[in-house]
Amino acid sequence: MAHPSQLGFQDAASPLMEELLHFHDHALMIVFLISTMVLYIIVAMVTAKFTDKLVLDSQEIEIIWTLLPAIILILIALPSLRILYLMDEINDPHLTIKALGHQWYWSYEYTDYEDLGFDSYMIPTQDLTPGQFRLLEADHRMVIPVESPIRVLISAEDVLHSWAIPALGVKVDAVPGRLNQTTFIVNRPGVFYGQCSEICGANHSFMPIVVEAVPLEHFENWTSLMIEDA
């Protein structure tokens, strides 16, 4: 998860987030180069004491500063489109989970199992145990297996919500009456935190999302225990 005074993104925990980080670095370097060139031109124009009429009226330079931005936009657009298609790609998910947003908590339904579903509420500050994070811990985590394609169906019961996990590169709006979906693969075991990223009411900042990725064997044991408790 993010740390105080952290300047960059969280460490990627999914292939999709790794692609997003690479695209961010790619676009940022282009922005740095453009900013440096523009700053140099501004300084040169302000400090120069001469005027060249060939520069003031030149067809060649106009062609250059028309084509160059077009090439730069293509260099940004192509990898961006590639990532957009990757984000929409859903191939034979191993597990499907339905996440339903409420005011102000999340409920999860494991649609591949019978009677496996639960509500996930934020743990109040006074009930936290040592090592738990304030405003981020939930009483029931969404448990998933690692290295398995996971499909999440997302909707809302009352107002707009947004299901977002920064470390996984996932952010999908939960809209009442509409079923959105996303997919991801978690590379490594761990606990990943997110929050509702839509202003959904007074307690908007108190409906955290906690995803726990575990090995497949542990996931099967967890599902057995949850079904027995139900």
Tab-separated table of C-alpha atoms in Angstrom:
chain	number	residue	atom	x	y	z
A	1	MET	CA	0.000	0.000	0.000
A	2	ALA	CA	1.021	3.644	-0.237
A	3	HIS	CA	3.337	5.146	2.366
A	4	PRO	CA	3.452	8.693	3.785
A	5	SER	CA	5.285	11.159	1.496
A	6	GLN	CA	5.358	8.555	-1.297
A	7	LEU	CA	5.758	10.283	-4.673
A	8	GLY	CA	5.239	7.381	-7.071
A	9	PHE	CA	2.617	4.713	-7.567
A	10	GLN	CA	2.148	1.648	-5.413
A	11	ASP	CA	4.072	-1.459	-6.388
A	12	ALA	CA	2.232	-3.306	-9.146
A	13	ALA	CA	0.549	-6.546	-8.085
A	14	SER	CA	-0.974	-7.443	-11.464
A	15	PRO	CA	0.232	-7.526	-15.091
A	16	LEU	CA	-2.262	-4.787	-15.948
A	17	MET	CA	-0.842	-2.421	-13.346
A	18	GLU	CA	2.667	-3.143	-14.614
A	19	GLU	CA	1.552	-2.072	-18.102
A	20	LEU	CA	-0.025	1.089	-16.672
A	21	LEU	CA	3.198	1.957	-14.847
A	22	HIS	CA	5.241	1.464	-18.015
A	23	PHE	CA	2.839	3.679	-19.965
A	24	HIS	CA	3.011	6.330	-17.241
A	25	ASP	CA	6.825	6.400	-17.426
A	26	HIS	CA	6.689	6.482	-21.237
A	27	ALA	CA	4.269	9.433	-21.333
A	28	LEU	CA	6.100	11.259	-18.536
A	29	MET	CA	9.407	11.153	-20.426
A	30	ILE	CA	7.704	12.628	-23.495
A	31	VAL	CA	6.223	15.394	-21.329
A	32	PHE	CA	9.667	16.110	-19.836
A	33	LEU	CA	11.234	16.366	-23.306
A	34	ILE	CA	8.483	18.678	-24.554
A	35	SER	CA	8.727	20.869	-21.449
A	36	THR	CA	12.506	21.111	-21.779
A	37	MET	CA	12.310	22.060	-25.456
A	38	VAL	CA	9.605	24.682	-24.872
A	39	LEU	CA	11.549	26.169	-21.952
A	40	TYR	CA	14.692	26.351	-24.099
A	41	ILE	CA	12.814	28.080	-26.926
A	42	ILE	CA	11.264	30.599	-24.532
A	43	VAL	CA	14.639	31.425	-22.957
A	44	ALA	CA	16.289	31.681	-26.386
A	45	MET	CA	13.606	34.003	-27.732
A	46	VAL	CA	13.691	36.244	-24.663
A	47	THR	CA	17.473	36.529	-24.452
A	48	ALA	CA	18.280	36.744	-28.197
A	49	LYS	CA	19.229	40.219	-29.463
A	50	PHE	CA	18.814	39.486	-33.170
A	51	THR	CA	15.964	38.723	-35.519
A	52	ASP	CA	16.230	36.440	-38.517
A	53	LYS	CA	13.580	37.106	-41.153
A	54	LEU	CA	14.084	33.586	-42.529
A	55	VAL	CA	13.017	32.139	-39.173
A	56	LEU	CA	10.032	34.478	-38.856
A	57	ASP	CA	8.655	33.365	-42.238
A	58	SER	CA	9.704	29.782	-42.953
A	59	GLN	CA	7.599	27.063	-44.538
A	60	GLU	CA	9.979	24.360	-43.388
A	61	ILE	CA	9.719	25.136	-39.682
A	62	GLU	CA	5.928	25.341	-39.930
A	63	ILE	CA	5.888	21.844	-41.430
A	64	ILE	CA	8.138	20.598	-38.629
A	65	TRP	CA	6.061	22.023	-35.796
A	66	THR	CA	2.915	20.606	-37.397
A	67	LEU	CA	4.252	17.079	-37.967
A	68	LEU	CA	6.202	16.766	-34.724
A	69	PRO	CA	3.166	17.056	-32.404
A	70	ALA	CA	1.283	14.577	-34.598
A	71	ILE	CA	4.123	12.048	-34.274
A	72	ILE	CA	4.262	12.586	-30.506
A	73	LEU	CA	0.506	12.009	-30.201
A	74	ILE	CA	0.831	8.765	-32.163
A	75	LEU	CA	3.636	7.606	-29.851
A	76	ILE	CA	1.319	8.186	-26.880
A	77	ALA	CA	-1.913	6.914	-28.457
A	78	LEU	CA	-0.695	3.519	-29.672
A	79	PRO	CA	0.413	2.114	-26.277
A	80	SER	CA	-2.629	3.733	-24.669
A	81	LEU	CA	-4.997	1.913	-27.031
A	82	ARG	CA	-3.141	-1.337	-26.410
A	83	ILE	CA	-3.713	-1.020	-22.660
A	84	LEU	CA	-7.376	-0.145	-23.192
A	85	TYR	CA	-7.887	-3.380	-25.122
A	86	LEU	CA	-5.993	-5.338	-22.454
A	87	MET	CA	-8.270	-3.905	-19.764
A	88	ASP	CA	-11.361	-5.112	-21.655
A	89	GLU	CA	-9.951	-8.572	-22.326
A	90	ILE	CA	-11.756	-11.313	-20.386
A	91	ASN	CA	-10.645	-14.814	-21.301
A	92	ASP	CA	-12.087	-17.792	-19.403
A	93	PRO	CA	-12.053	-16.396	-15.828
A	94	HIS	CA	-11.459	-19.000	-13.117
A	95	LEU	CA	-13.633	-17.159	-10.606
A	96	THR	CA	-16.465	-14.630	-10.851
A	97	ILE	CA	-17.348	-12.346	-7.946
A	98	LYS	CA	-20.161	-9.819	-7.803
A	99	ALA	CA	-19.401	-6.633	-5.836
A	100	LEU	CA	-22.445	-4.574	-4.877
A	101	GLY	CA	-22.067	-1.073	-3.442
A	102	HIS	CA	-24.369	0.164	-0.676
A	103	GLN	CA	-24.489	3.246	1.518
A	104	TRP	CA	-21.911	2.696	2.938
A	105	TYR	CA	-20.446	-0.770	2.635
A	106	TRP	CA	-19.718	-3.433	0.015
A	107	SER	CA	-21.302	-6.845	-0.346
A	108	TYR	CA	-19.680	-9.708	-2.251
A	109	GLU	CA	-21.247	-12.751	-3.870
A	110	TYR	CA	-19.137	-15.655	-5.153
A	111	THR	CA	-21.376	-16.678	-8.020
A	112	ASP	CA	-19.532	-19.959	-8.673
A	113	TYR	CA	-20.520	-21.231	-5.222
A	114	GLU	CA	-23.862	-21.710	-3.547
A	115	ASP	CA	-24.601	-19.552	-0.500
A	116	LEU	CA	-21.213	-17.874	-0.462
A	117	GLY	CA	-21.644	-14.159	0.081
A	118	PHE	CA	-21.055	-11.582	2.792
A	119	ASP	CA	-21.117	-7.886	3.622
A	120	SER	CA	-17.873	-5.996	4.140
A	121	TYR	CA	-17.950	-3.111	6.627
A	122	MET	CA	-15.126	-0.840	7.719
A	123	ILE	CA	-13.669	-1.728	11.128
A	124	PRO	CA	-14.201	1.236	13.510
A	125	THR	CA	-11.042	2.870	14.838
A	126	GLN	CA	-11.672	1.740	18.426
A	127	ASP	CA	-11.900	-1.904	17.300
A	128	LEU	CA	-8.642	-2.020	15.345
A	129	THR	CA	-5.945	-4.434	16.448
A	130	PRO	CA	-2.198	-3.644	16.295
A	131	GLY	CA	-0.976	-3.651	12.699
A	132	GLN	CA	-4.335	-2.842	11.111
A	133	PHE	CA	-4.777	0.348	9.107
A	134	ARG	CA	-7.270	3.012	10.128
A	135	LEU	CA	-10.114	3.644	7.615
A	136	LEU	CA	-8.786	0.841	5.365
A	137	GLU	CA	-9.527	-2.397	7.218
A	138	ALA	CA	-12.760	-4.305	6.615
A	139	ASP	CA	-14.340	-6.993	8.782
A	140	HIS	CA	-14.592	-9.358	5.788
A	141	ARG	CA	-11.998	-9.377	3.027
A	142	MET	CA	-12.588	-10.383	-0.570
A	143	VAL	CA	-10.372	-13.474	-0.782
A	144	ILE	CA	-9.123	-14.618	-4.195
A	145	PRO	CA	-6.538	-17.125	-5.477
A	146	VAL	CA	-3.259	-15.867	-6.913
A	147	GLU	CA	-2.266	-16.344	-10.556
A	148	SER	CA	-5.878	-16.938	-11.603
A	149	PRO	CA	-7.996	-14.726	-13.895
A	150	ILE	CA	-10.642	-13.104	-11.704
A	151	ARG	CA	-13.757	-11.446	-13.105
A	152	VAL	CA	-15.582	-8.940	-10.904
A	153	LEU	CA	-19.138	-7.861	-11.732
A	154	ILE	CA	-19.798	-4.463	-10.189
A	155	SER	CA	-23.067	-2.670	-9.508
A	156	ALA	CA	-24.740	-0.528	-6.845
A	157	GLU	CA	-27.995	-0.704	-4.945
A	158	ASP	CA	-28.606	2.979	-4.229
A	159	VAL	CA	-26.195	5.654	-5.550
A	160	LEU	CA	-23.018	5.798	-7.616
A	161	HIS	CA	-20.010	4.047	-6.116
A	162	SER	CA	-16.631	3.082	-7.545
A	163	TRP	CA	-14.691	-0.127	-6.879
A	164	ALA	CA	-10.992	0.718	-7.005
A	165	ILE	CA	-7.802	-1.123	-6.057
A	166	PRO	CA	-4.732	0.980	-7.030
A	167	ALA	CA	-2.173	-1.837	-6.690
A	168	LEU	CA	-4.166	-3.971	-9.141
A	169	GLY	CA	-4.833	-1.168	-11.639
A	170	VAL	CA	-8.596	-1.560	-11.233
A	171	LYS	CA	-11.189	1.218	-10.998
A	172	VAL	CA	-14.764	0.583	-12.143
A	173	ASP	CA	-17.886	2.632	-11.425
A	174	ALA	CA	-20.753	0.912	-9.632
A	175	VAL	CA	-23.941	2.259	-11.212
A	176	PRO	CA	-27.470	1.365	-9.998
A	177	GLY	CA	-29.300	-0.681	-12.628
A	178	ARG	CA	-26.117	-1.368	-14.599
A	179	LEU	CA	-23.683	-4.272	-14.393
A	180	ASN	CA	-20.067	-3.347	-15.156
A	181	GLN	CA	-17.236	-5.836	-15.175
A	182	THR	CA	-13.485	-5.936	-14.908
A	183	THR	CA	-10.818	-8.610	-14.797
A	184	PHE	CA	-7.370	-8.949	-13.275
A	185	ILE	CA	-4.730	-11.474	-12.268
A	186	VAL	CA	-2.848	-11.062	-8.996
A	187	ASN	CA	0.823	-11.990	-9.317
A	188	ARG	CA	1.684	-12.543	-5.665
A	189	PRO	CA	0.023	-13.245	-2.327
A	190	GLY	CA	-0.794	-10.198	-0.263
A	191	VAL	CA	-3.428	-7.825	1.031
A	192	PHE	CA	-4.388	-4.927	-1.234
A	193	TYR	CA	-6.402	-1.933	-0.106
A	194	GLY	CA	-8.725	0.414	-1.938
A	195	GLN	CA	-11.587	2.794	-1.258
A	196	CYS	CA	-14.788	3.858	-2.934
A	197	SER	CA	-13.607	6.421	-5.492
A	198	GLU	CA	-16.945	8.111	-6.092
A	199	ILE	CA	-18.503	10.784	-3.875
A	200	CYS	CA	-21.444	8.652	-2.765
A	201	GLY	CA	-22.622	10.458	0.343
A	202	ALA	CA	-21.724	11.485	3.884
A	203	ASN	CA	-19.792	8.299	4.685
A	204	HIS	CA	-18.135	8.067	1.274
A	205	SER	CA	-14.652	7.734	2.775
A	206	PHE	CA	-15.697	4.959	5.162
A	207	MET	CA	-16.349	2.068	2.780
A	208	PRO	CA	-12.919	0.503	2.167
A	209	ILE	CA	-12.153	-2.378	-0.182
A	210	VAL	CA	-9.775	-5.107	0.980
A	211	VAL	CA	-8.625	-7.857	-1.393
A	212	GLU	CA	-6.591	-10.721	0.017
A	213	ALA	CA	-4.759	-12.883	-2.506
A	214	VAL	CA	-3.786	-16.349	-1.252
A	215	PRO	CA	-2.531	-19.608	-2.808
A	216	LEU	CA	-5.219	-21.780	-4.355
A	217	GLU	CA	-5.068	-24.383	-1.567
A	218	HIS	CA	-5.684	-21.732	1.091
A	219	PHE	CA	-8.513	-20.264	-0.983
A	220	GLU	CA	-10.250	-23.640	-1.189
A	221	ASN	CA	-9.943	-24.056	2.585
A	222	TRP	CA	-11.388	-20.568	3.097
A	223	THR	CA	-14.380	-21.249	0.853
A	224	SER	CA	-15.097	-24.508	2.706
A	225	LEU	CA	-15.069	-22.718	6.052
A	226	MET	CA	-17.268	-19.883	4.788
A	227	ILE	CA	-19.837	-22.305	3.333
A	228	GLU	CA	-19.899	-24.316	6.583
A	229	ASP	CA	-20.412	-21.136	8.660
A	230	ALA	CA	-23.238	-20.046	6.357
